[in-house]
Amino acid sequence: MELRLKVGEMVVGFWHNRSKIGVILAPGLPEYITKNHPFVKKINEREFDLFVLRYPGTWESGGNFDLKSAVRGIEDVVLLAKSGEARELYGGKILKWNYSTIFLIGFSFGSLPVLLSQVKDVEKVLLFPFVNSFIHSKNGGEDIPKLFQFIQEAYPNVYRFNPKSLLTEIDNIDYPKSKKQLLVFSGINDSLIPKQEIEWLLKNYSCRHIELNTGHSLSLPDGVYDLLFGGAHETN
């Protein structure tokens, strides 16, 4: 069952399996993750806890959406996961946990704020990552201005943002000098993320890279979850 937490103005979907393993998902755009999503089902099958961001300024969260608020939202949810407890929105019940390992997963656009976030002691995973707008556009990646226009016109009350300001923000990023604990997944059949963008990541950061025989999707083949979580297992 999905529970509802709140961090500042941001609502977070939470599946509480009373696990020692916590998983935080920063999704792509536009994307709303529910109990019926294959990723949620697979995490629940492993009996891990799962936090899913609804970025500030999107969906039922308050505020405005931009890259800075997405990064802050990720940092806030990591702090929440480390805090060990939260109050559920409906009913006000206090939920508690104590994680031995936390996985922070960014999918597609969600990989960018995960990369930029200043968090420690988590396992960072970038799935089919959008991380560098210049290399992305130069090498035939998904048309980001067109995507933002689509979101603005098709989701007028769901994503509260200024497309031009967000484009300016992602075109002028001060990238971190180094990152540890990065696991990067790319797809052989991914038509949205060019291989040059993956190569840029591998050149600039210490990454473990796994190439999958798949396209750009969070609906992952069963065997990928073993690669994603390594030897992590539930030890209640």
XYZ file of N, CA and C in Angstrom:
708
model
N 0.836 -1.196 0.000
C 0.000 0.000 0.000
C 0.873 1.248 0.000
N 0.526 2.201 -0.847
C 1.276 3.454 -0.870
C 0.854 4.338 0.287
N 1.828 4.786 1.050
C 1.611 5.768 2.103
C 2.065 7.119 1.590
N 1.693 8.161 2.291
C 1.997 9.518 1.828
C 2.760 10.258 2.913
N 3.939 10.751 2.540
C 4.754 11.548 3.448
C 4.905 12.942 2.862
N 5.331 13.885 3.691
C 5.561 15.242 3.206
C 6.859 15.777 3.775
N 7.678 16.348 2.884
C 8.943 16.971 3.268
C 8.888 18.401 2.752
N 8.744 19.363 3.645
C 8.539 20.740 3.190
C 7.252 20.818 2.390
N 7.352 21.292 1.135
C 6.187 21.364 0.258
C 6.019 20.123 -0.614
N 6.958 19.207 -0.515
C 6.981 18.056 -1.417
C 6.304 16.831 -0.806
N 5.437 16.218 -1.596
C 4.801 14.959 -1.214
C 5.654 13.808 -1.735
N 5.783 12.781 -0.921
C 6.598 11.613 -1.260
C 5.743 10.363 -1.126
N 5.693 9.562 -2.188
C 5.052 8.268 -2.086
C 5.964 7.302 -1.351
N 5.390 6.478 -0.469
C 6.218 5.608 0.374
C 5.572 4.230 0.495
N 6.368 3.213 0.192
C 5.958 1.830 0.406
C 6.813 1.273 1.539
N 6.149 0.951 2.653
C 6.843 0.610 3.898
C 6.755 -0.892 4.136
N 7.861 -1.590 3.863
C 7.922 -3.033 4.065
C 8.728 -3.417 5.299
N 9.008 -2.405 6.127
C 9.769 -2.617 7.367
C 11.110 -3.291 7.081
N 11.786 -2.714 6.104
C 13.022 -3.290 5.595
C 14.246 -2.607 6.184
N 15.392 -3.273 6.046
C 16.677 -2.661 6.352
C 17.268 -1.970 5.124
N 16.592 -2.111 3.974
C 17.046 -1.519 2.719
C 16.056 -0.444 2.306
N 16.539 0.777 2.086
C 15.701 1.865 1.611
C 16.085 2.249 0.192
N 15.095 2.420 -0.670
C 15.308 2.811 -2.056
C 14.593 4.136 -2.303
N 15.324 5.095 -2.860
C 14.753 6.404 -3.198
C 14.793 6.543 -4.715
N 13.645 6.845 -5.323
C 13.564 6.987 -6.775
C 13.256 8.425 -7.159
N 14.152 9.000 -7.997
C 13.918 10.301 -8.627
C 13.503 10.020 -10.071
N 12.222 10.138 -10.406
C 11.732 9.693 -11.713
C 12.026 10.673 -12.837
N 11.655 10.248 -14.052
C 11.829 11.093 -15.228
C 10.685 12.074 -15.396
N 10.627 12.704 -16.569
C 9.601 13.699 -16.877
C 8.910 13.363 -18.195
N 7.571 13.516 -18.260
C 6.646 13.545 -17.120
C 6.390 12.118 -16.665
N 6.341 11.902 -15.386
C 6.181 10.535 -14.893
C 5.556 10.552 -13.506
N 4.533 9.716 -13.335
C 3.879 9.554 -12.037
C 3.897 8.071 -11.696
N 4.578 7.721 -10.638
C 4.783 6.324 -10.261
C 3.705 5.898 -9.263
N 2.972 4.833 -9.590
C 1.930 4.317 -8.710
C 2.238 2.865 -8.335
N 1.338 2.279 -7.540
C 1.512 0.896 -7.088
C 1.521 -0.099 -8.243
N 0.955 0.304 -9.375
C 0.869 -0.609 -10.517
C 2.110 -0.585 -11.410
N 3.038 0.311 -11.141
C 4.235 0.388 -11.974
C 5.108 -0.845 -11.725
N 5.670 -1.433 -12.787
C 6.507 -2.626 -12.618
C 7.670 -2.429 -11.654
N 8.261 -1.223 -11.628
C 9.377 -0.957 -10.718
C 8.918 -1.083 -9.265
N 7.759 -0.507 -8.956
C 7.222 -0.590 -7.596
C 6.952 -2.043 -7.222
N 6.377 -2.798 -8.143
C 6.077 -4.200 -7.869
C 7.342 -4.996 -7.573
N 8.397 -4.741 -8.338
C 9.647 -5.478 -8.135
C 10.310 -5.119 -6.803
N 10.245 -3.844 -6.428
C 10.822 -3.438 -5.139
C 10.030 -4.071 -3.995
N 8.710 -4.097 -4.135
C 7.882 -4.718 -3.101
C 8.118 -6.226 -3.020
N 8.359 -6.863 -4.163
C 8.665 -8.291 -4.145
C 9.935 -8.574 -3.347
N 10.884 -7.646 -3.415
C 12.125 -7.802 -2.646
C 11.955 -7.356 -1.192
N 10.805 -6.808 -0.895
C 10.475 -6.352 0.458
C 11.390 -5.232 0.917
N 11.836 -4.390 -0.023
C 12.567 -3.183 0.318
C 11.569 -2.051 0.554
N 11.973 -1.034 1.300
C 11.186 0.193 1.409
C 11.462 1.073 0.192
N 10.454 1.823 -0.235
C 10.602 2.658 -1.427
C 10.015 4.039 -1.200
N 10.834 5.061 -1.475
C 10.397 6.460 -1.475
C 10.390 6.943 -2.932
N 9.295 7.538 -3.379
C 9.212 8.076 -4.741
C 8.922 9.568 -4.670
N 9.821 10.371 -5.239
C 9.653 11.815 -5.221
C 8.546 12.266 -6.165
N 7.737 13.204 -5.714
C 6.940 14.068 -6.580
C 7.575 15.446 -6.413
N 8.458 15.770 -7.336
C 9.303 16.954 -7.194
C 8.500 18.188 -6.772
N 9.114 19.104 -6.011
C 8.441 20.371 -5.725
C 7.964 21.027 -7.018
N 6.735 21.537 -6.996
C 6.175 22.177 -8.182
C 5.588 21.210 -9.181
N 5.427 19.921 -8.796
C 4.826 18.934 -9.692
C 3.753 18.147 -8.944
N 2.791 17.664 -9.714
C 1.739 16.817 -9.202
C 1.111 17.419 -7.942
N 1.063 16.670 -6.836
C 0.394 17.196 -5.649
C 1.318 17.973 -4.722
N 2.583 18.086 -5.064
C 3.528 18.858 -4.252
C 3.330 20.355 -4.476
N 3.633 21.150 -3.446
C 3.565 22.594 -3.578
C 4.837 23.157 -4.185
N 4.871 24.473 -4.348
C 6.066 25.141 -4.830
C 6.147 25.203 -6.338
N 7.339 25.519 -6.829
C 7.606 25.618 -8.262
C 8.709 24.635 -8.637
N 8.644 24.174 -9.893
C 9.587 23.172 -10.357
C 10.746 23.812 -11.100
N 11.950 23.498 -10.662
C 13.171 23.844 -11.387
C 14.255 22.865 -10.950
N 15.422 22.981 -11.525
C 16.483 22.033 -11.206
C 16.927 22.161 -9.750
N 17.021 23.394 -9.288
C 17.462 23.629 -7.913
C 16.504 22.994 -6.912
N 15.198 23.147 -7.150
C 14.226 22.564 -6.217
C 14.220 21.044 -6.297
N 14.498 20.486 -7.487
C 14.578 19.025 -7.622
C 15.770 18.480 -6.838
N 16.915 19.166 -6.926
C 18.101 18.755 -6.162
C 17.813 18.839 -4.664
N 17.220 19.938 -4.257
C 16.907 20.102 -2.831
C 15.926 19.024 -2.363
N 14.953 18.695 -3.216
C 13.992 17.656 -2.865
C 14.666 16.315 -2.639
N 15.620 15.976 -3.493
C 16.362 14.725 -3.329
C 17.152 14.733 -2.029
N 17.839 15.828 -1.768
C 18.621 15.924 -0.527
C 17.726 15.808 0.701
N 16.527 16.409 0.626
C 15.596 16.346 1.754
C 15.076 14.931 1.988
N 14.827 14.186 0.914
C 14.323 12.820 1.072
C 15.424 11.904 1.605
N 16.668 12.123 1.197
C 17.766 11.343 1.761
C 17.865 11.591 3.270
N 17.747 12.853 3.668
C 17.766 13.164 5.099
C 16.595 12.505 5.822
N 15.434 12.502 5.173
C 14.268 11.840 5.756
C 14.526 10.348 5.943
N 15.083 9.713 4.903
C 15.370 8.275 4.997
C 16.363 7.979 6.113
N 17.328 8.870 6.303
C 18.324 8.679 7.353
C 17.770 8.987 8.743
N 16.705 9.795 8.803
C 16.165 10.218 10.100
C 15.499 9.077 10.859
N 14.970 8.098 10.112
C 14.391 6.930 10.766
C 12.918 7.005 11.077
N 12.260 8.122 10.766
C 10.831 8.185 11.036
C 10.174 9.340 10.296
N 8.846 9.239 10.125
C 8.055 10.309 9.512
C 6.595 10.100 9.898
N 5.830 11.167 9.766
C 4.395 11.098 10.039
C 3.644 10.915 8.724
N 2.832 9.884 8.640
C 2.037 9.632 7.442
C 0.924 10.671 7.350
N 0.666 11.175 6.132
C -0.275 12.274 5.972
C -1.699 11.898 6.359
N -2.167 10.736 5.918
C -3.530 10.334 6.221
C -3.554 9.543 7.524
N -4.099 10.127 8.550
C -4.186 9.456 9.840
C -3.130 9.881 10.834
N -2.008 10.407 10.336
C -0.995 10.947 11.222
C -0.157 9.923 11.963
N -0.157 8.679 11.504
C 0.620 7.648 12.185
C 2.115 7.885 12.009
N 2.881 7.667 13.085
C 4.332 7.776 13.010
C 4.896 6.451 12.486
N 5.628 6.532 11.381
C 6.266 5.364 10.780
C 7.751 5.388 11.120
N 8.317 4.227 11.408
C 9.731 4.164 11.786
C 10.459 3.112 10.972
N 11.763 3.345 10.796
C 12.623 2.411 10.061
C 14.064 2.636 10.490
N 14.941 1.733 10.078
C 16.369 1.857 10.384
C 17.137 1.140 9.279
N 17.633 1.903 8.297
C 18.228 1.304 7.111
C 19.717 1.041 7.281
N 20.131 -0.123 6.824
C 21.560 -0.426 6.755
C 22.152 0.088 5.440
N 21.324 0.171 4.401
C 21.760 0.648 3.088
C 20.652 1.459 2.452
N 21.042 2.567 1.813
C 20.090 3.398 1.072
C 20.572 3.505 -0.370
N 19.693 3.177 -1.313
C 19.967 3.331 -2.740
C 19.236 4.570 -3.240
N 19.966 5.465 -3.907
C 19.390 6.657 -4.517
C 19.452 6.478 -6.028
N 18.293 6.345 -6.662
C 18.212 6.012 -8.074
C 17.601 7.163 -8.864
N 18.327 7.624 -9.871
C 17.800 8.629 -10.776
C 17.522 8.009 -12.125
N 16.301 8.164 -12.627
C 15.948 7.644 -13.941
C 15.776 8.801 -14.925
N 16.477 8.716 -16.060
C 16.355 9.697 -17.139
C 16.663 11.103 -16.597
N 15.711 12.047 -16.672
C 15.951 13.394 -16.144
C 16.315 13.355 -14.662
N 15.737 12.413 -13.921
C 16.018 12.317 -12.489
C 17.479 12.052 -12.168
N 18.238 11.562 -13.163
C 19.667 11.329 -12.943
C 20.437 12.627 -12.734
N 19.968 13.712 -13.359
C 20.699 14.980 -13.268
C 20.673 15.540 -11.847
N 19.504 15.718 -11.211
C 19.541 16.188 -9.820
C 20.184 15.205 -8.861
N 20.135 13.901 -9.159
C 20.848 12.936 -8.321
C 22.346 13.177 -8.419
N 22.858 13.379 -9.644
C 24.284 13.649 -9.832
C 24.711 14.914 -9.102
N 23.863 15.932 -9.115
C 24.207 17.229 -8.531
C 23.987 17.293 -7.024
N 23.260 16.336 -6.478
C 22.931 16.382 -5.053
C 24.164 16.178 -4.188
N 24.154 16.841 -3.051
C 25.250 16.740 -2.085
C 24.822 15.818 -0.947
N 24.873 14.525 -1.208
C 24.493 13.550 -0.190
C 25.612 12.537 -0.045
N 25.709 11.985 1.153
C 26.761 11.019 1.451
C 26.153 9.736 2.000
N 26.952 8.683 1.941
C 26.588 7.398 2.531
C 25.335 6.795 1.908
N 25.193 6.981 0.592
C 24.137 6.315 -0.161
C 24.751 5.709 -1.417
N 24.092 4.695 -1.958
C 24.518 4.077 -3.206
C 23.790 4.780 -4.348
N 24.533 5.512 -5.196
C 23.912 6.273 -6.274
C 23.872 5.461 -7.564
N 22.676 5.425 -8.172
C 22.480 4.703 -9.422
C 21.842 5.642 -10.434
N 22.422 5.700 -11.635
C 21.872 6.517 -12.719
C 21.386 5.585 -13.814
N 20.069 5.596 -14.066
C 19.459 4.723 -15.066
C 19.162 5.518 -16.331
N 19.800 5.158 -17.439
C 19.584 5.822 -18.730
C 19.622 7.345 -18.544
N 20.770 7.859 -18.085
C 20.824 9.213 -17.530
C 20.914 10.343 -18.550
N 20.080 11.357 -18.333
C 20.244 12.666 -18.969
C 21.046 13.522 -18.003
N 22.267 13.922 -18.392
C 23.128 14.650 -17.454
C 23.852 15.840 -18.075
N 23.920 15.922 -19.398
C 24.688 17.003 -20.024
C 23.939 17.476 -21.262
N 23.296 18.635 -21.174
C 22.415 19.105 -22.249
C 23.177 19.404 -23.538
N 24.420 19.889 -23.437
C 25.196 20.219 -24.635
C 25.521 18.958 -25.435
N 26.100 17.960 -24.750
C 26.430 16.699 -25.424
C 25.159 15.992 -25.884
N 24.121 16.100 -25.087
C 22.841 15.476 -25.399
C 22.282 15.996 -26.726
N 22.200 17.307 -26.862
C 21.614 17.891 -28.078
C 22.544 17.766 -29.276
N 23.843 17.862 -29.042
C 24.818 17.788 -30.123
C 24.813 16.415 -30.796
N 24.467 15.371 -30.039
C 24.577 14.003 -30.547
C 23.224 13.321 -30.752
N 22.187 14.119 -30.945
C 20.898 13.562 -31.345
C 20.054 12.991 -30.234
N 20.231 13.489 -29.009
C 19.389 13.041 -27.907
C 17.984 13.602 -28.018
N 17.135 13.211 -27.094
C 15.762 13.703 -27.096
C 15.746 15.231 -27.117
N 14.815 15.802 -27.867
C 14.685 17.254 -27.996
C 14.124 17.813 -26.684
N 15.003 18.332 -25.827
C 14.595 18.783 -24.494
C 13.680 20.016 -24.554
N 13.984 21.051 -25.373
C 13.039 22.174 -25.473
C 11.641 21.718 -25.894
N 11.573 20.785 -26.832
C 10.273 20.264 -27.275
C 9.586 19.500 -26.150
N 10.363 18.725 -25.378
C 9.803 17.999 -24.233
C 9.209 18.965 -23.225
N 9.936 20.037 -22.897
C 9.444 21.008 -21.925
C 8.193 21.719 -22.442
N 8.166 22.016 -23.743
C 6.979 22.633 -24.333
C 5.779 21.698 -24.218
N 6.017 20.406 -24.508
C 4.952 19.416 -24.389
C 4.418 19.355 -22.960
N 5.335 19.313 -21.977
C 4.912 19.229 -20.582
C 4.106 20.462 -20.191
N 4.563 21.643 -20.611
C 3.867 22.878 -20.266
C 2.459 22.908 -20.852
N 2.317 22.433 -22.085
C 1.023 22.503 -22.753
C 0.101 21.347 -22.372
N 0.665 20.158 -22.178
C -0.157 18.982 -21.905
C -0.410 18.755 -20.416
N 0.448 19.323 -19.554
C 0.307 19.164 -18.105
C 0.306 20.547 -17.437
N -0.652 21.412 -17.784
C -0.573 22.822 -17.361
C -0.646 23.037 -15.856
N -1.317 22.163 -15.128
C -1.421 22.326 -13.680
C -0.610 21.297 -12.912
N 0.109 20.470 -13.638
C 0.855 19.374 -13.016
C 2.319 19.735 -12.828
N 2.894 20.428 -13.813
C 4.269 20.917 -13.715
C 4.217 22.445 -13.758
N 4.501 23.066 -12.621
C 4.460 24.525 -12.532
C 5.887 25.035 -12.695
N 6.224 25.435 -13.930
C 7.599 25.826 -14.202
C 7.652 26.745 -15.404
N 8.806 27.389 -15.554
C 9.091 28.233 -16.710
C 10.079 27.483 -17.595
N 9.645 27.013 -18.773
C 10.530 26.205 -19.620
C 11.837 26.901 -19.981
N 11.780 28.198 -20.307
C 12.999 28.911 -20.686
C 13.973 28.991 -19.523
N 13.450 29.249 -18.332
C 14.323 29.334 -17.152
C 14.950 27.983 -16.837
N 14.168 26.904 -16.976
C 14.707 25.583 -16.703
C 15.767 25.198 -17.726
N 15.541 25.561 -18.994
C 16.546 25.289 -20.024
C 17.841 26.041 -19.740
N 17.709 27.299 -19.331
C 18.893 28.092 -18.982
C 19.639 27.457 -17.824
N 18.872 26.943 -16.852
C 19.468 26.318 -15.669
C 20.276 25.075 -16.044
N 19.692 24.204 -16.895
C 20.394 22.964 -17.227
C 21.519 23.187 -18.240
N 21.495 24.340 -18.911
C 22.581 24.664 -19.849
C 23.772 25.319 -19.152
N 23.619 25.678 -17.882
C 24.674 26.414 -17.170
C 24.953 25.780 -15.808
N 25.223 24.507 -15.826
C 25.438 23.764 -14.586
C 26.906 23.811 -14.175
N 27.129 24.037 -12.911
C 28.463 23.917 -12.329
C 28.580 22.491 -11.783
N 29.146 21.607 -12.576
C 29.176 20.192 -12.220
C 30.136 19.929 -11.059
N 29.799 18.970 -10.216
C 30.721 18.589 -9.125
C 32.014 18.037 -9.695
N 33.099 18.251 -8.971
C 34.416 17.809 -9.434
C 34.564 16.298 -9.391
N 33.961 15.685 -8.405
C 34.103 14.231 -8.279
C 32.858 13.664 -7.617
N 32.600 12.402 -7.896
C 31.496 11.682 -7.269
C 31.930 10.251 -7.038
N 31.549 9.715 -5.897
C 31.854 8.326 -5.583
C 30.562 7.511 -5.580
N 30.712 6.202 -5.647
C 29.584 5.275 -5.548
C 28.567 5.495 -6.661
N 29.033 5.723 -7.884
C 28.133 5.888 -9.020
C 28.055 4.586 -9.820
N 26.846 4.101 -10.006
C 26.596 2.960 -10.872
C 25.723 3.460 -12.018
N 26.188 3.304 -13.252
C 25.515 3.854 -14.419
C 25.020 2.719 -15.312
N 23.736 2.781 -15.660
C 23.152 1.839 -16.608
C 22.804 2.575 -17.896
N 23.187 2.009 -19.019
C 22.780 2.540 -20.319
C 22.112 1.427 -21.111
N 21.371 1.819 -22.155
C 20.659 0.840 -22.958
C 21.140 0.830 -24.401
N 21.440 -0.346 -24.924
C 21.884 -0.461 -26.310
C 20.843 0.124 -27.258
N 19.557 -0.055 -26.910
C 18.475 0.394 -27.779
C 17.835 1.693 -27.292
N 18.560 2.447 -26.476
C 18.045 3.722 -25.966
C 18.184 4.790 -27.042
N 17.056 5.237 -27.592
C 17.071 6.234 -28.660
C 17.045 7.663 -28.133
N 16.920 7.828 -26.809
C 16.788 9.163 -26.224
C 18.083 9.690 -25.625
N 18.940 8.794 -25.151
C 20.203 9.188 -24.514
C 21.361 8.733 -25.397
N 22.109 9.662 -26.001
C 23.220 9.266 -26.879
C 24.369 8.648 -26.092
N 25.102 7.760 -26.738
C 26.203 7.078 -26.065
C 27.282 8.062 -25.634
N 27.398 9.201 -26.344
C 28.410 10.202 -25.990
C 28.130 10.806 -24.606
N 26.871 10.832 -24.218
C 26.523 11.350 -22.898
C 26.990 10.383 -21.803
N 26.854 9.096 -22.077
C 27.354 8.082 -21.154
C 28.879 8.152 -21.083
N 29.517 8.327 -22.228
C 30.980 8.417 -22.272
C 31.474 9.619 -21.477
N 30.740 10.723 -21.517
C 31.104 11.915 -20.738
C 31.070 11.599 -19.239
N 30.046 10.883 -18.810
C 29.945 10.490 -17.404
C 31.135 9.625 -16.988
N 31.433 8.632 -17.806
C 32.502 7.701 -17.470
C 33.867 8.378 -17.467
N 34.025 9.388 -18.321
C 35.292 10.114 -18.388
C 35.489 11.025 -17.185
N 34.402 11.626 -16.714
C 34.519 12.660 -15.683
C 34.317 12.161 -14.259
N 33.751 10.961 -14.109
C 33.469 10.465 -12.769
C 33.872 9.002 -12.647
N 34.105 8.613 -11.419
C 34.441 7.228 -11.143
C 33.145 6.424 -11.109
N 32.884 5.695 -12.198
C 31.615 4.993 -12.349
C 31.844 3.516 -12.638
N 30.894 2.738 -12.214
C 30.777 1.362 -12.707
C 29.669 1.372 -13.738
N 29.952 0.882 -14.927
C 29.013 0.999 -16.049
C 28.519 -0.373 -16.480
N 27.197 -0.481 -16.628
C 26.580 -1.706 -17.124
C 25.692 -1.346 -18.305
N 25.954 -1.971 -19.436
C 25.144 -1.732 -20.634
C 24.114 -2.849 -20.775
N 22.862 -2.446 -20.936
C 21.762 -3.397 -21.011
C 21.232 -3.506 -22.433
N 20.711 -4.654 -22.763
C 20.092 -4.860 -24.072
C 18.623 -4.437 -23.987
N 18.417 -3.140 -23.818
C 17.073 -2.616 -23.617
C 17.006 -1.183 -24.099
N 15.817 -0.609 -24.060
C 15.626 0.773 -24.448
C 15.467 1.676 -23.241
N 14.853 2.836 -23.446
C 14.733 3.854 -22.410
C 13.438 3.630 -21.625
N 13.543 2.845 -20.564
C 12.338 2.500 -19.810
C 12.702 2.125 -18.387
N 11.819 2.489 -17.448
C 11.988 2.090 -16.054
C 11.382 0.712 -15.798
N 10.734 0.137 -16.815
C 10.251 -1.242 -16.720
C 11.411 -2.159 -17.080
N 12.153 -2.556 -16.085
C 13.423 -3.255 -16.287
C 13.238 -4.764 -16.350
N 14.037 -5.445 -17.165
C 14.018 -6.917 -17.164
C 14.363 -7.461 -15.777
N 13.831 -8.623 -15.450
C 13.982 -9.185 -14.101
C 15.433 -9.253 -13.636
N 16.336 -9.706 -14.512
C 17.719 -9.896 -14.113
C 18.454 -8.618 -13.758
N 17.923 -7.473 -14.183
C 18.593 -6.195 -13.932
C 18.567 -5.839 -12.451
N 17.564 -6.291 -11.734
C 17.445 -5.912 -10.320
C 18.583 -6.501 -9.484
N 19.060 -7.678 -9.878
C 20.218 -8.241 -9.185
C 21.458 -7.393 -9.432
N 21.595 -6.868 -10.647
C 22.716 -5.977 -10.955
C 22.566 -4.644 -10.247
N 21.333 -4.182 -10.164
C 21.041 -2.881 -9.564
C 21.358 -2.846 -8.074
N 20.960 -3.900 -7.367
C 21.090 -3.904 -5.913
C 22.231 -4.782 -5.413
N 22.961 -5.418 -6.333
C 24.103 -6.209 -5.931
C 23.731 -7.273 -4.916
N 24.475 -7.323 -3.834
C 24.209 -8.340 -2.809
C 23.254 -7.897 -1.725
N 22.619 -6.714 -1.909
C 21.703 -6.224 -0.879
C 20.515 -7.162 -0.746
N 20.168 -7.503 0.471
C 19.014 -8.360 0.698
C 18.404 -8.008 2.034
N 17.149 -8.359 2.160
C 16.416 -8.034 3.375
C 16.890 -8.888 4.543
N 17.194 -8.206 5.655
C 17.666 -8.921 6.853
C 16.938 -8.393 8.067
N 15.629 -8.581 8.091
C 14.854 -8.115 9.244
C 15.286 -8.830 10.507
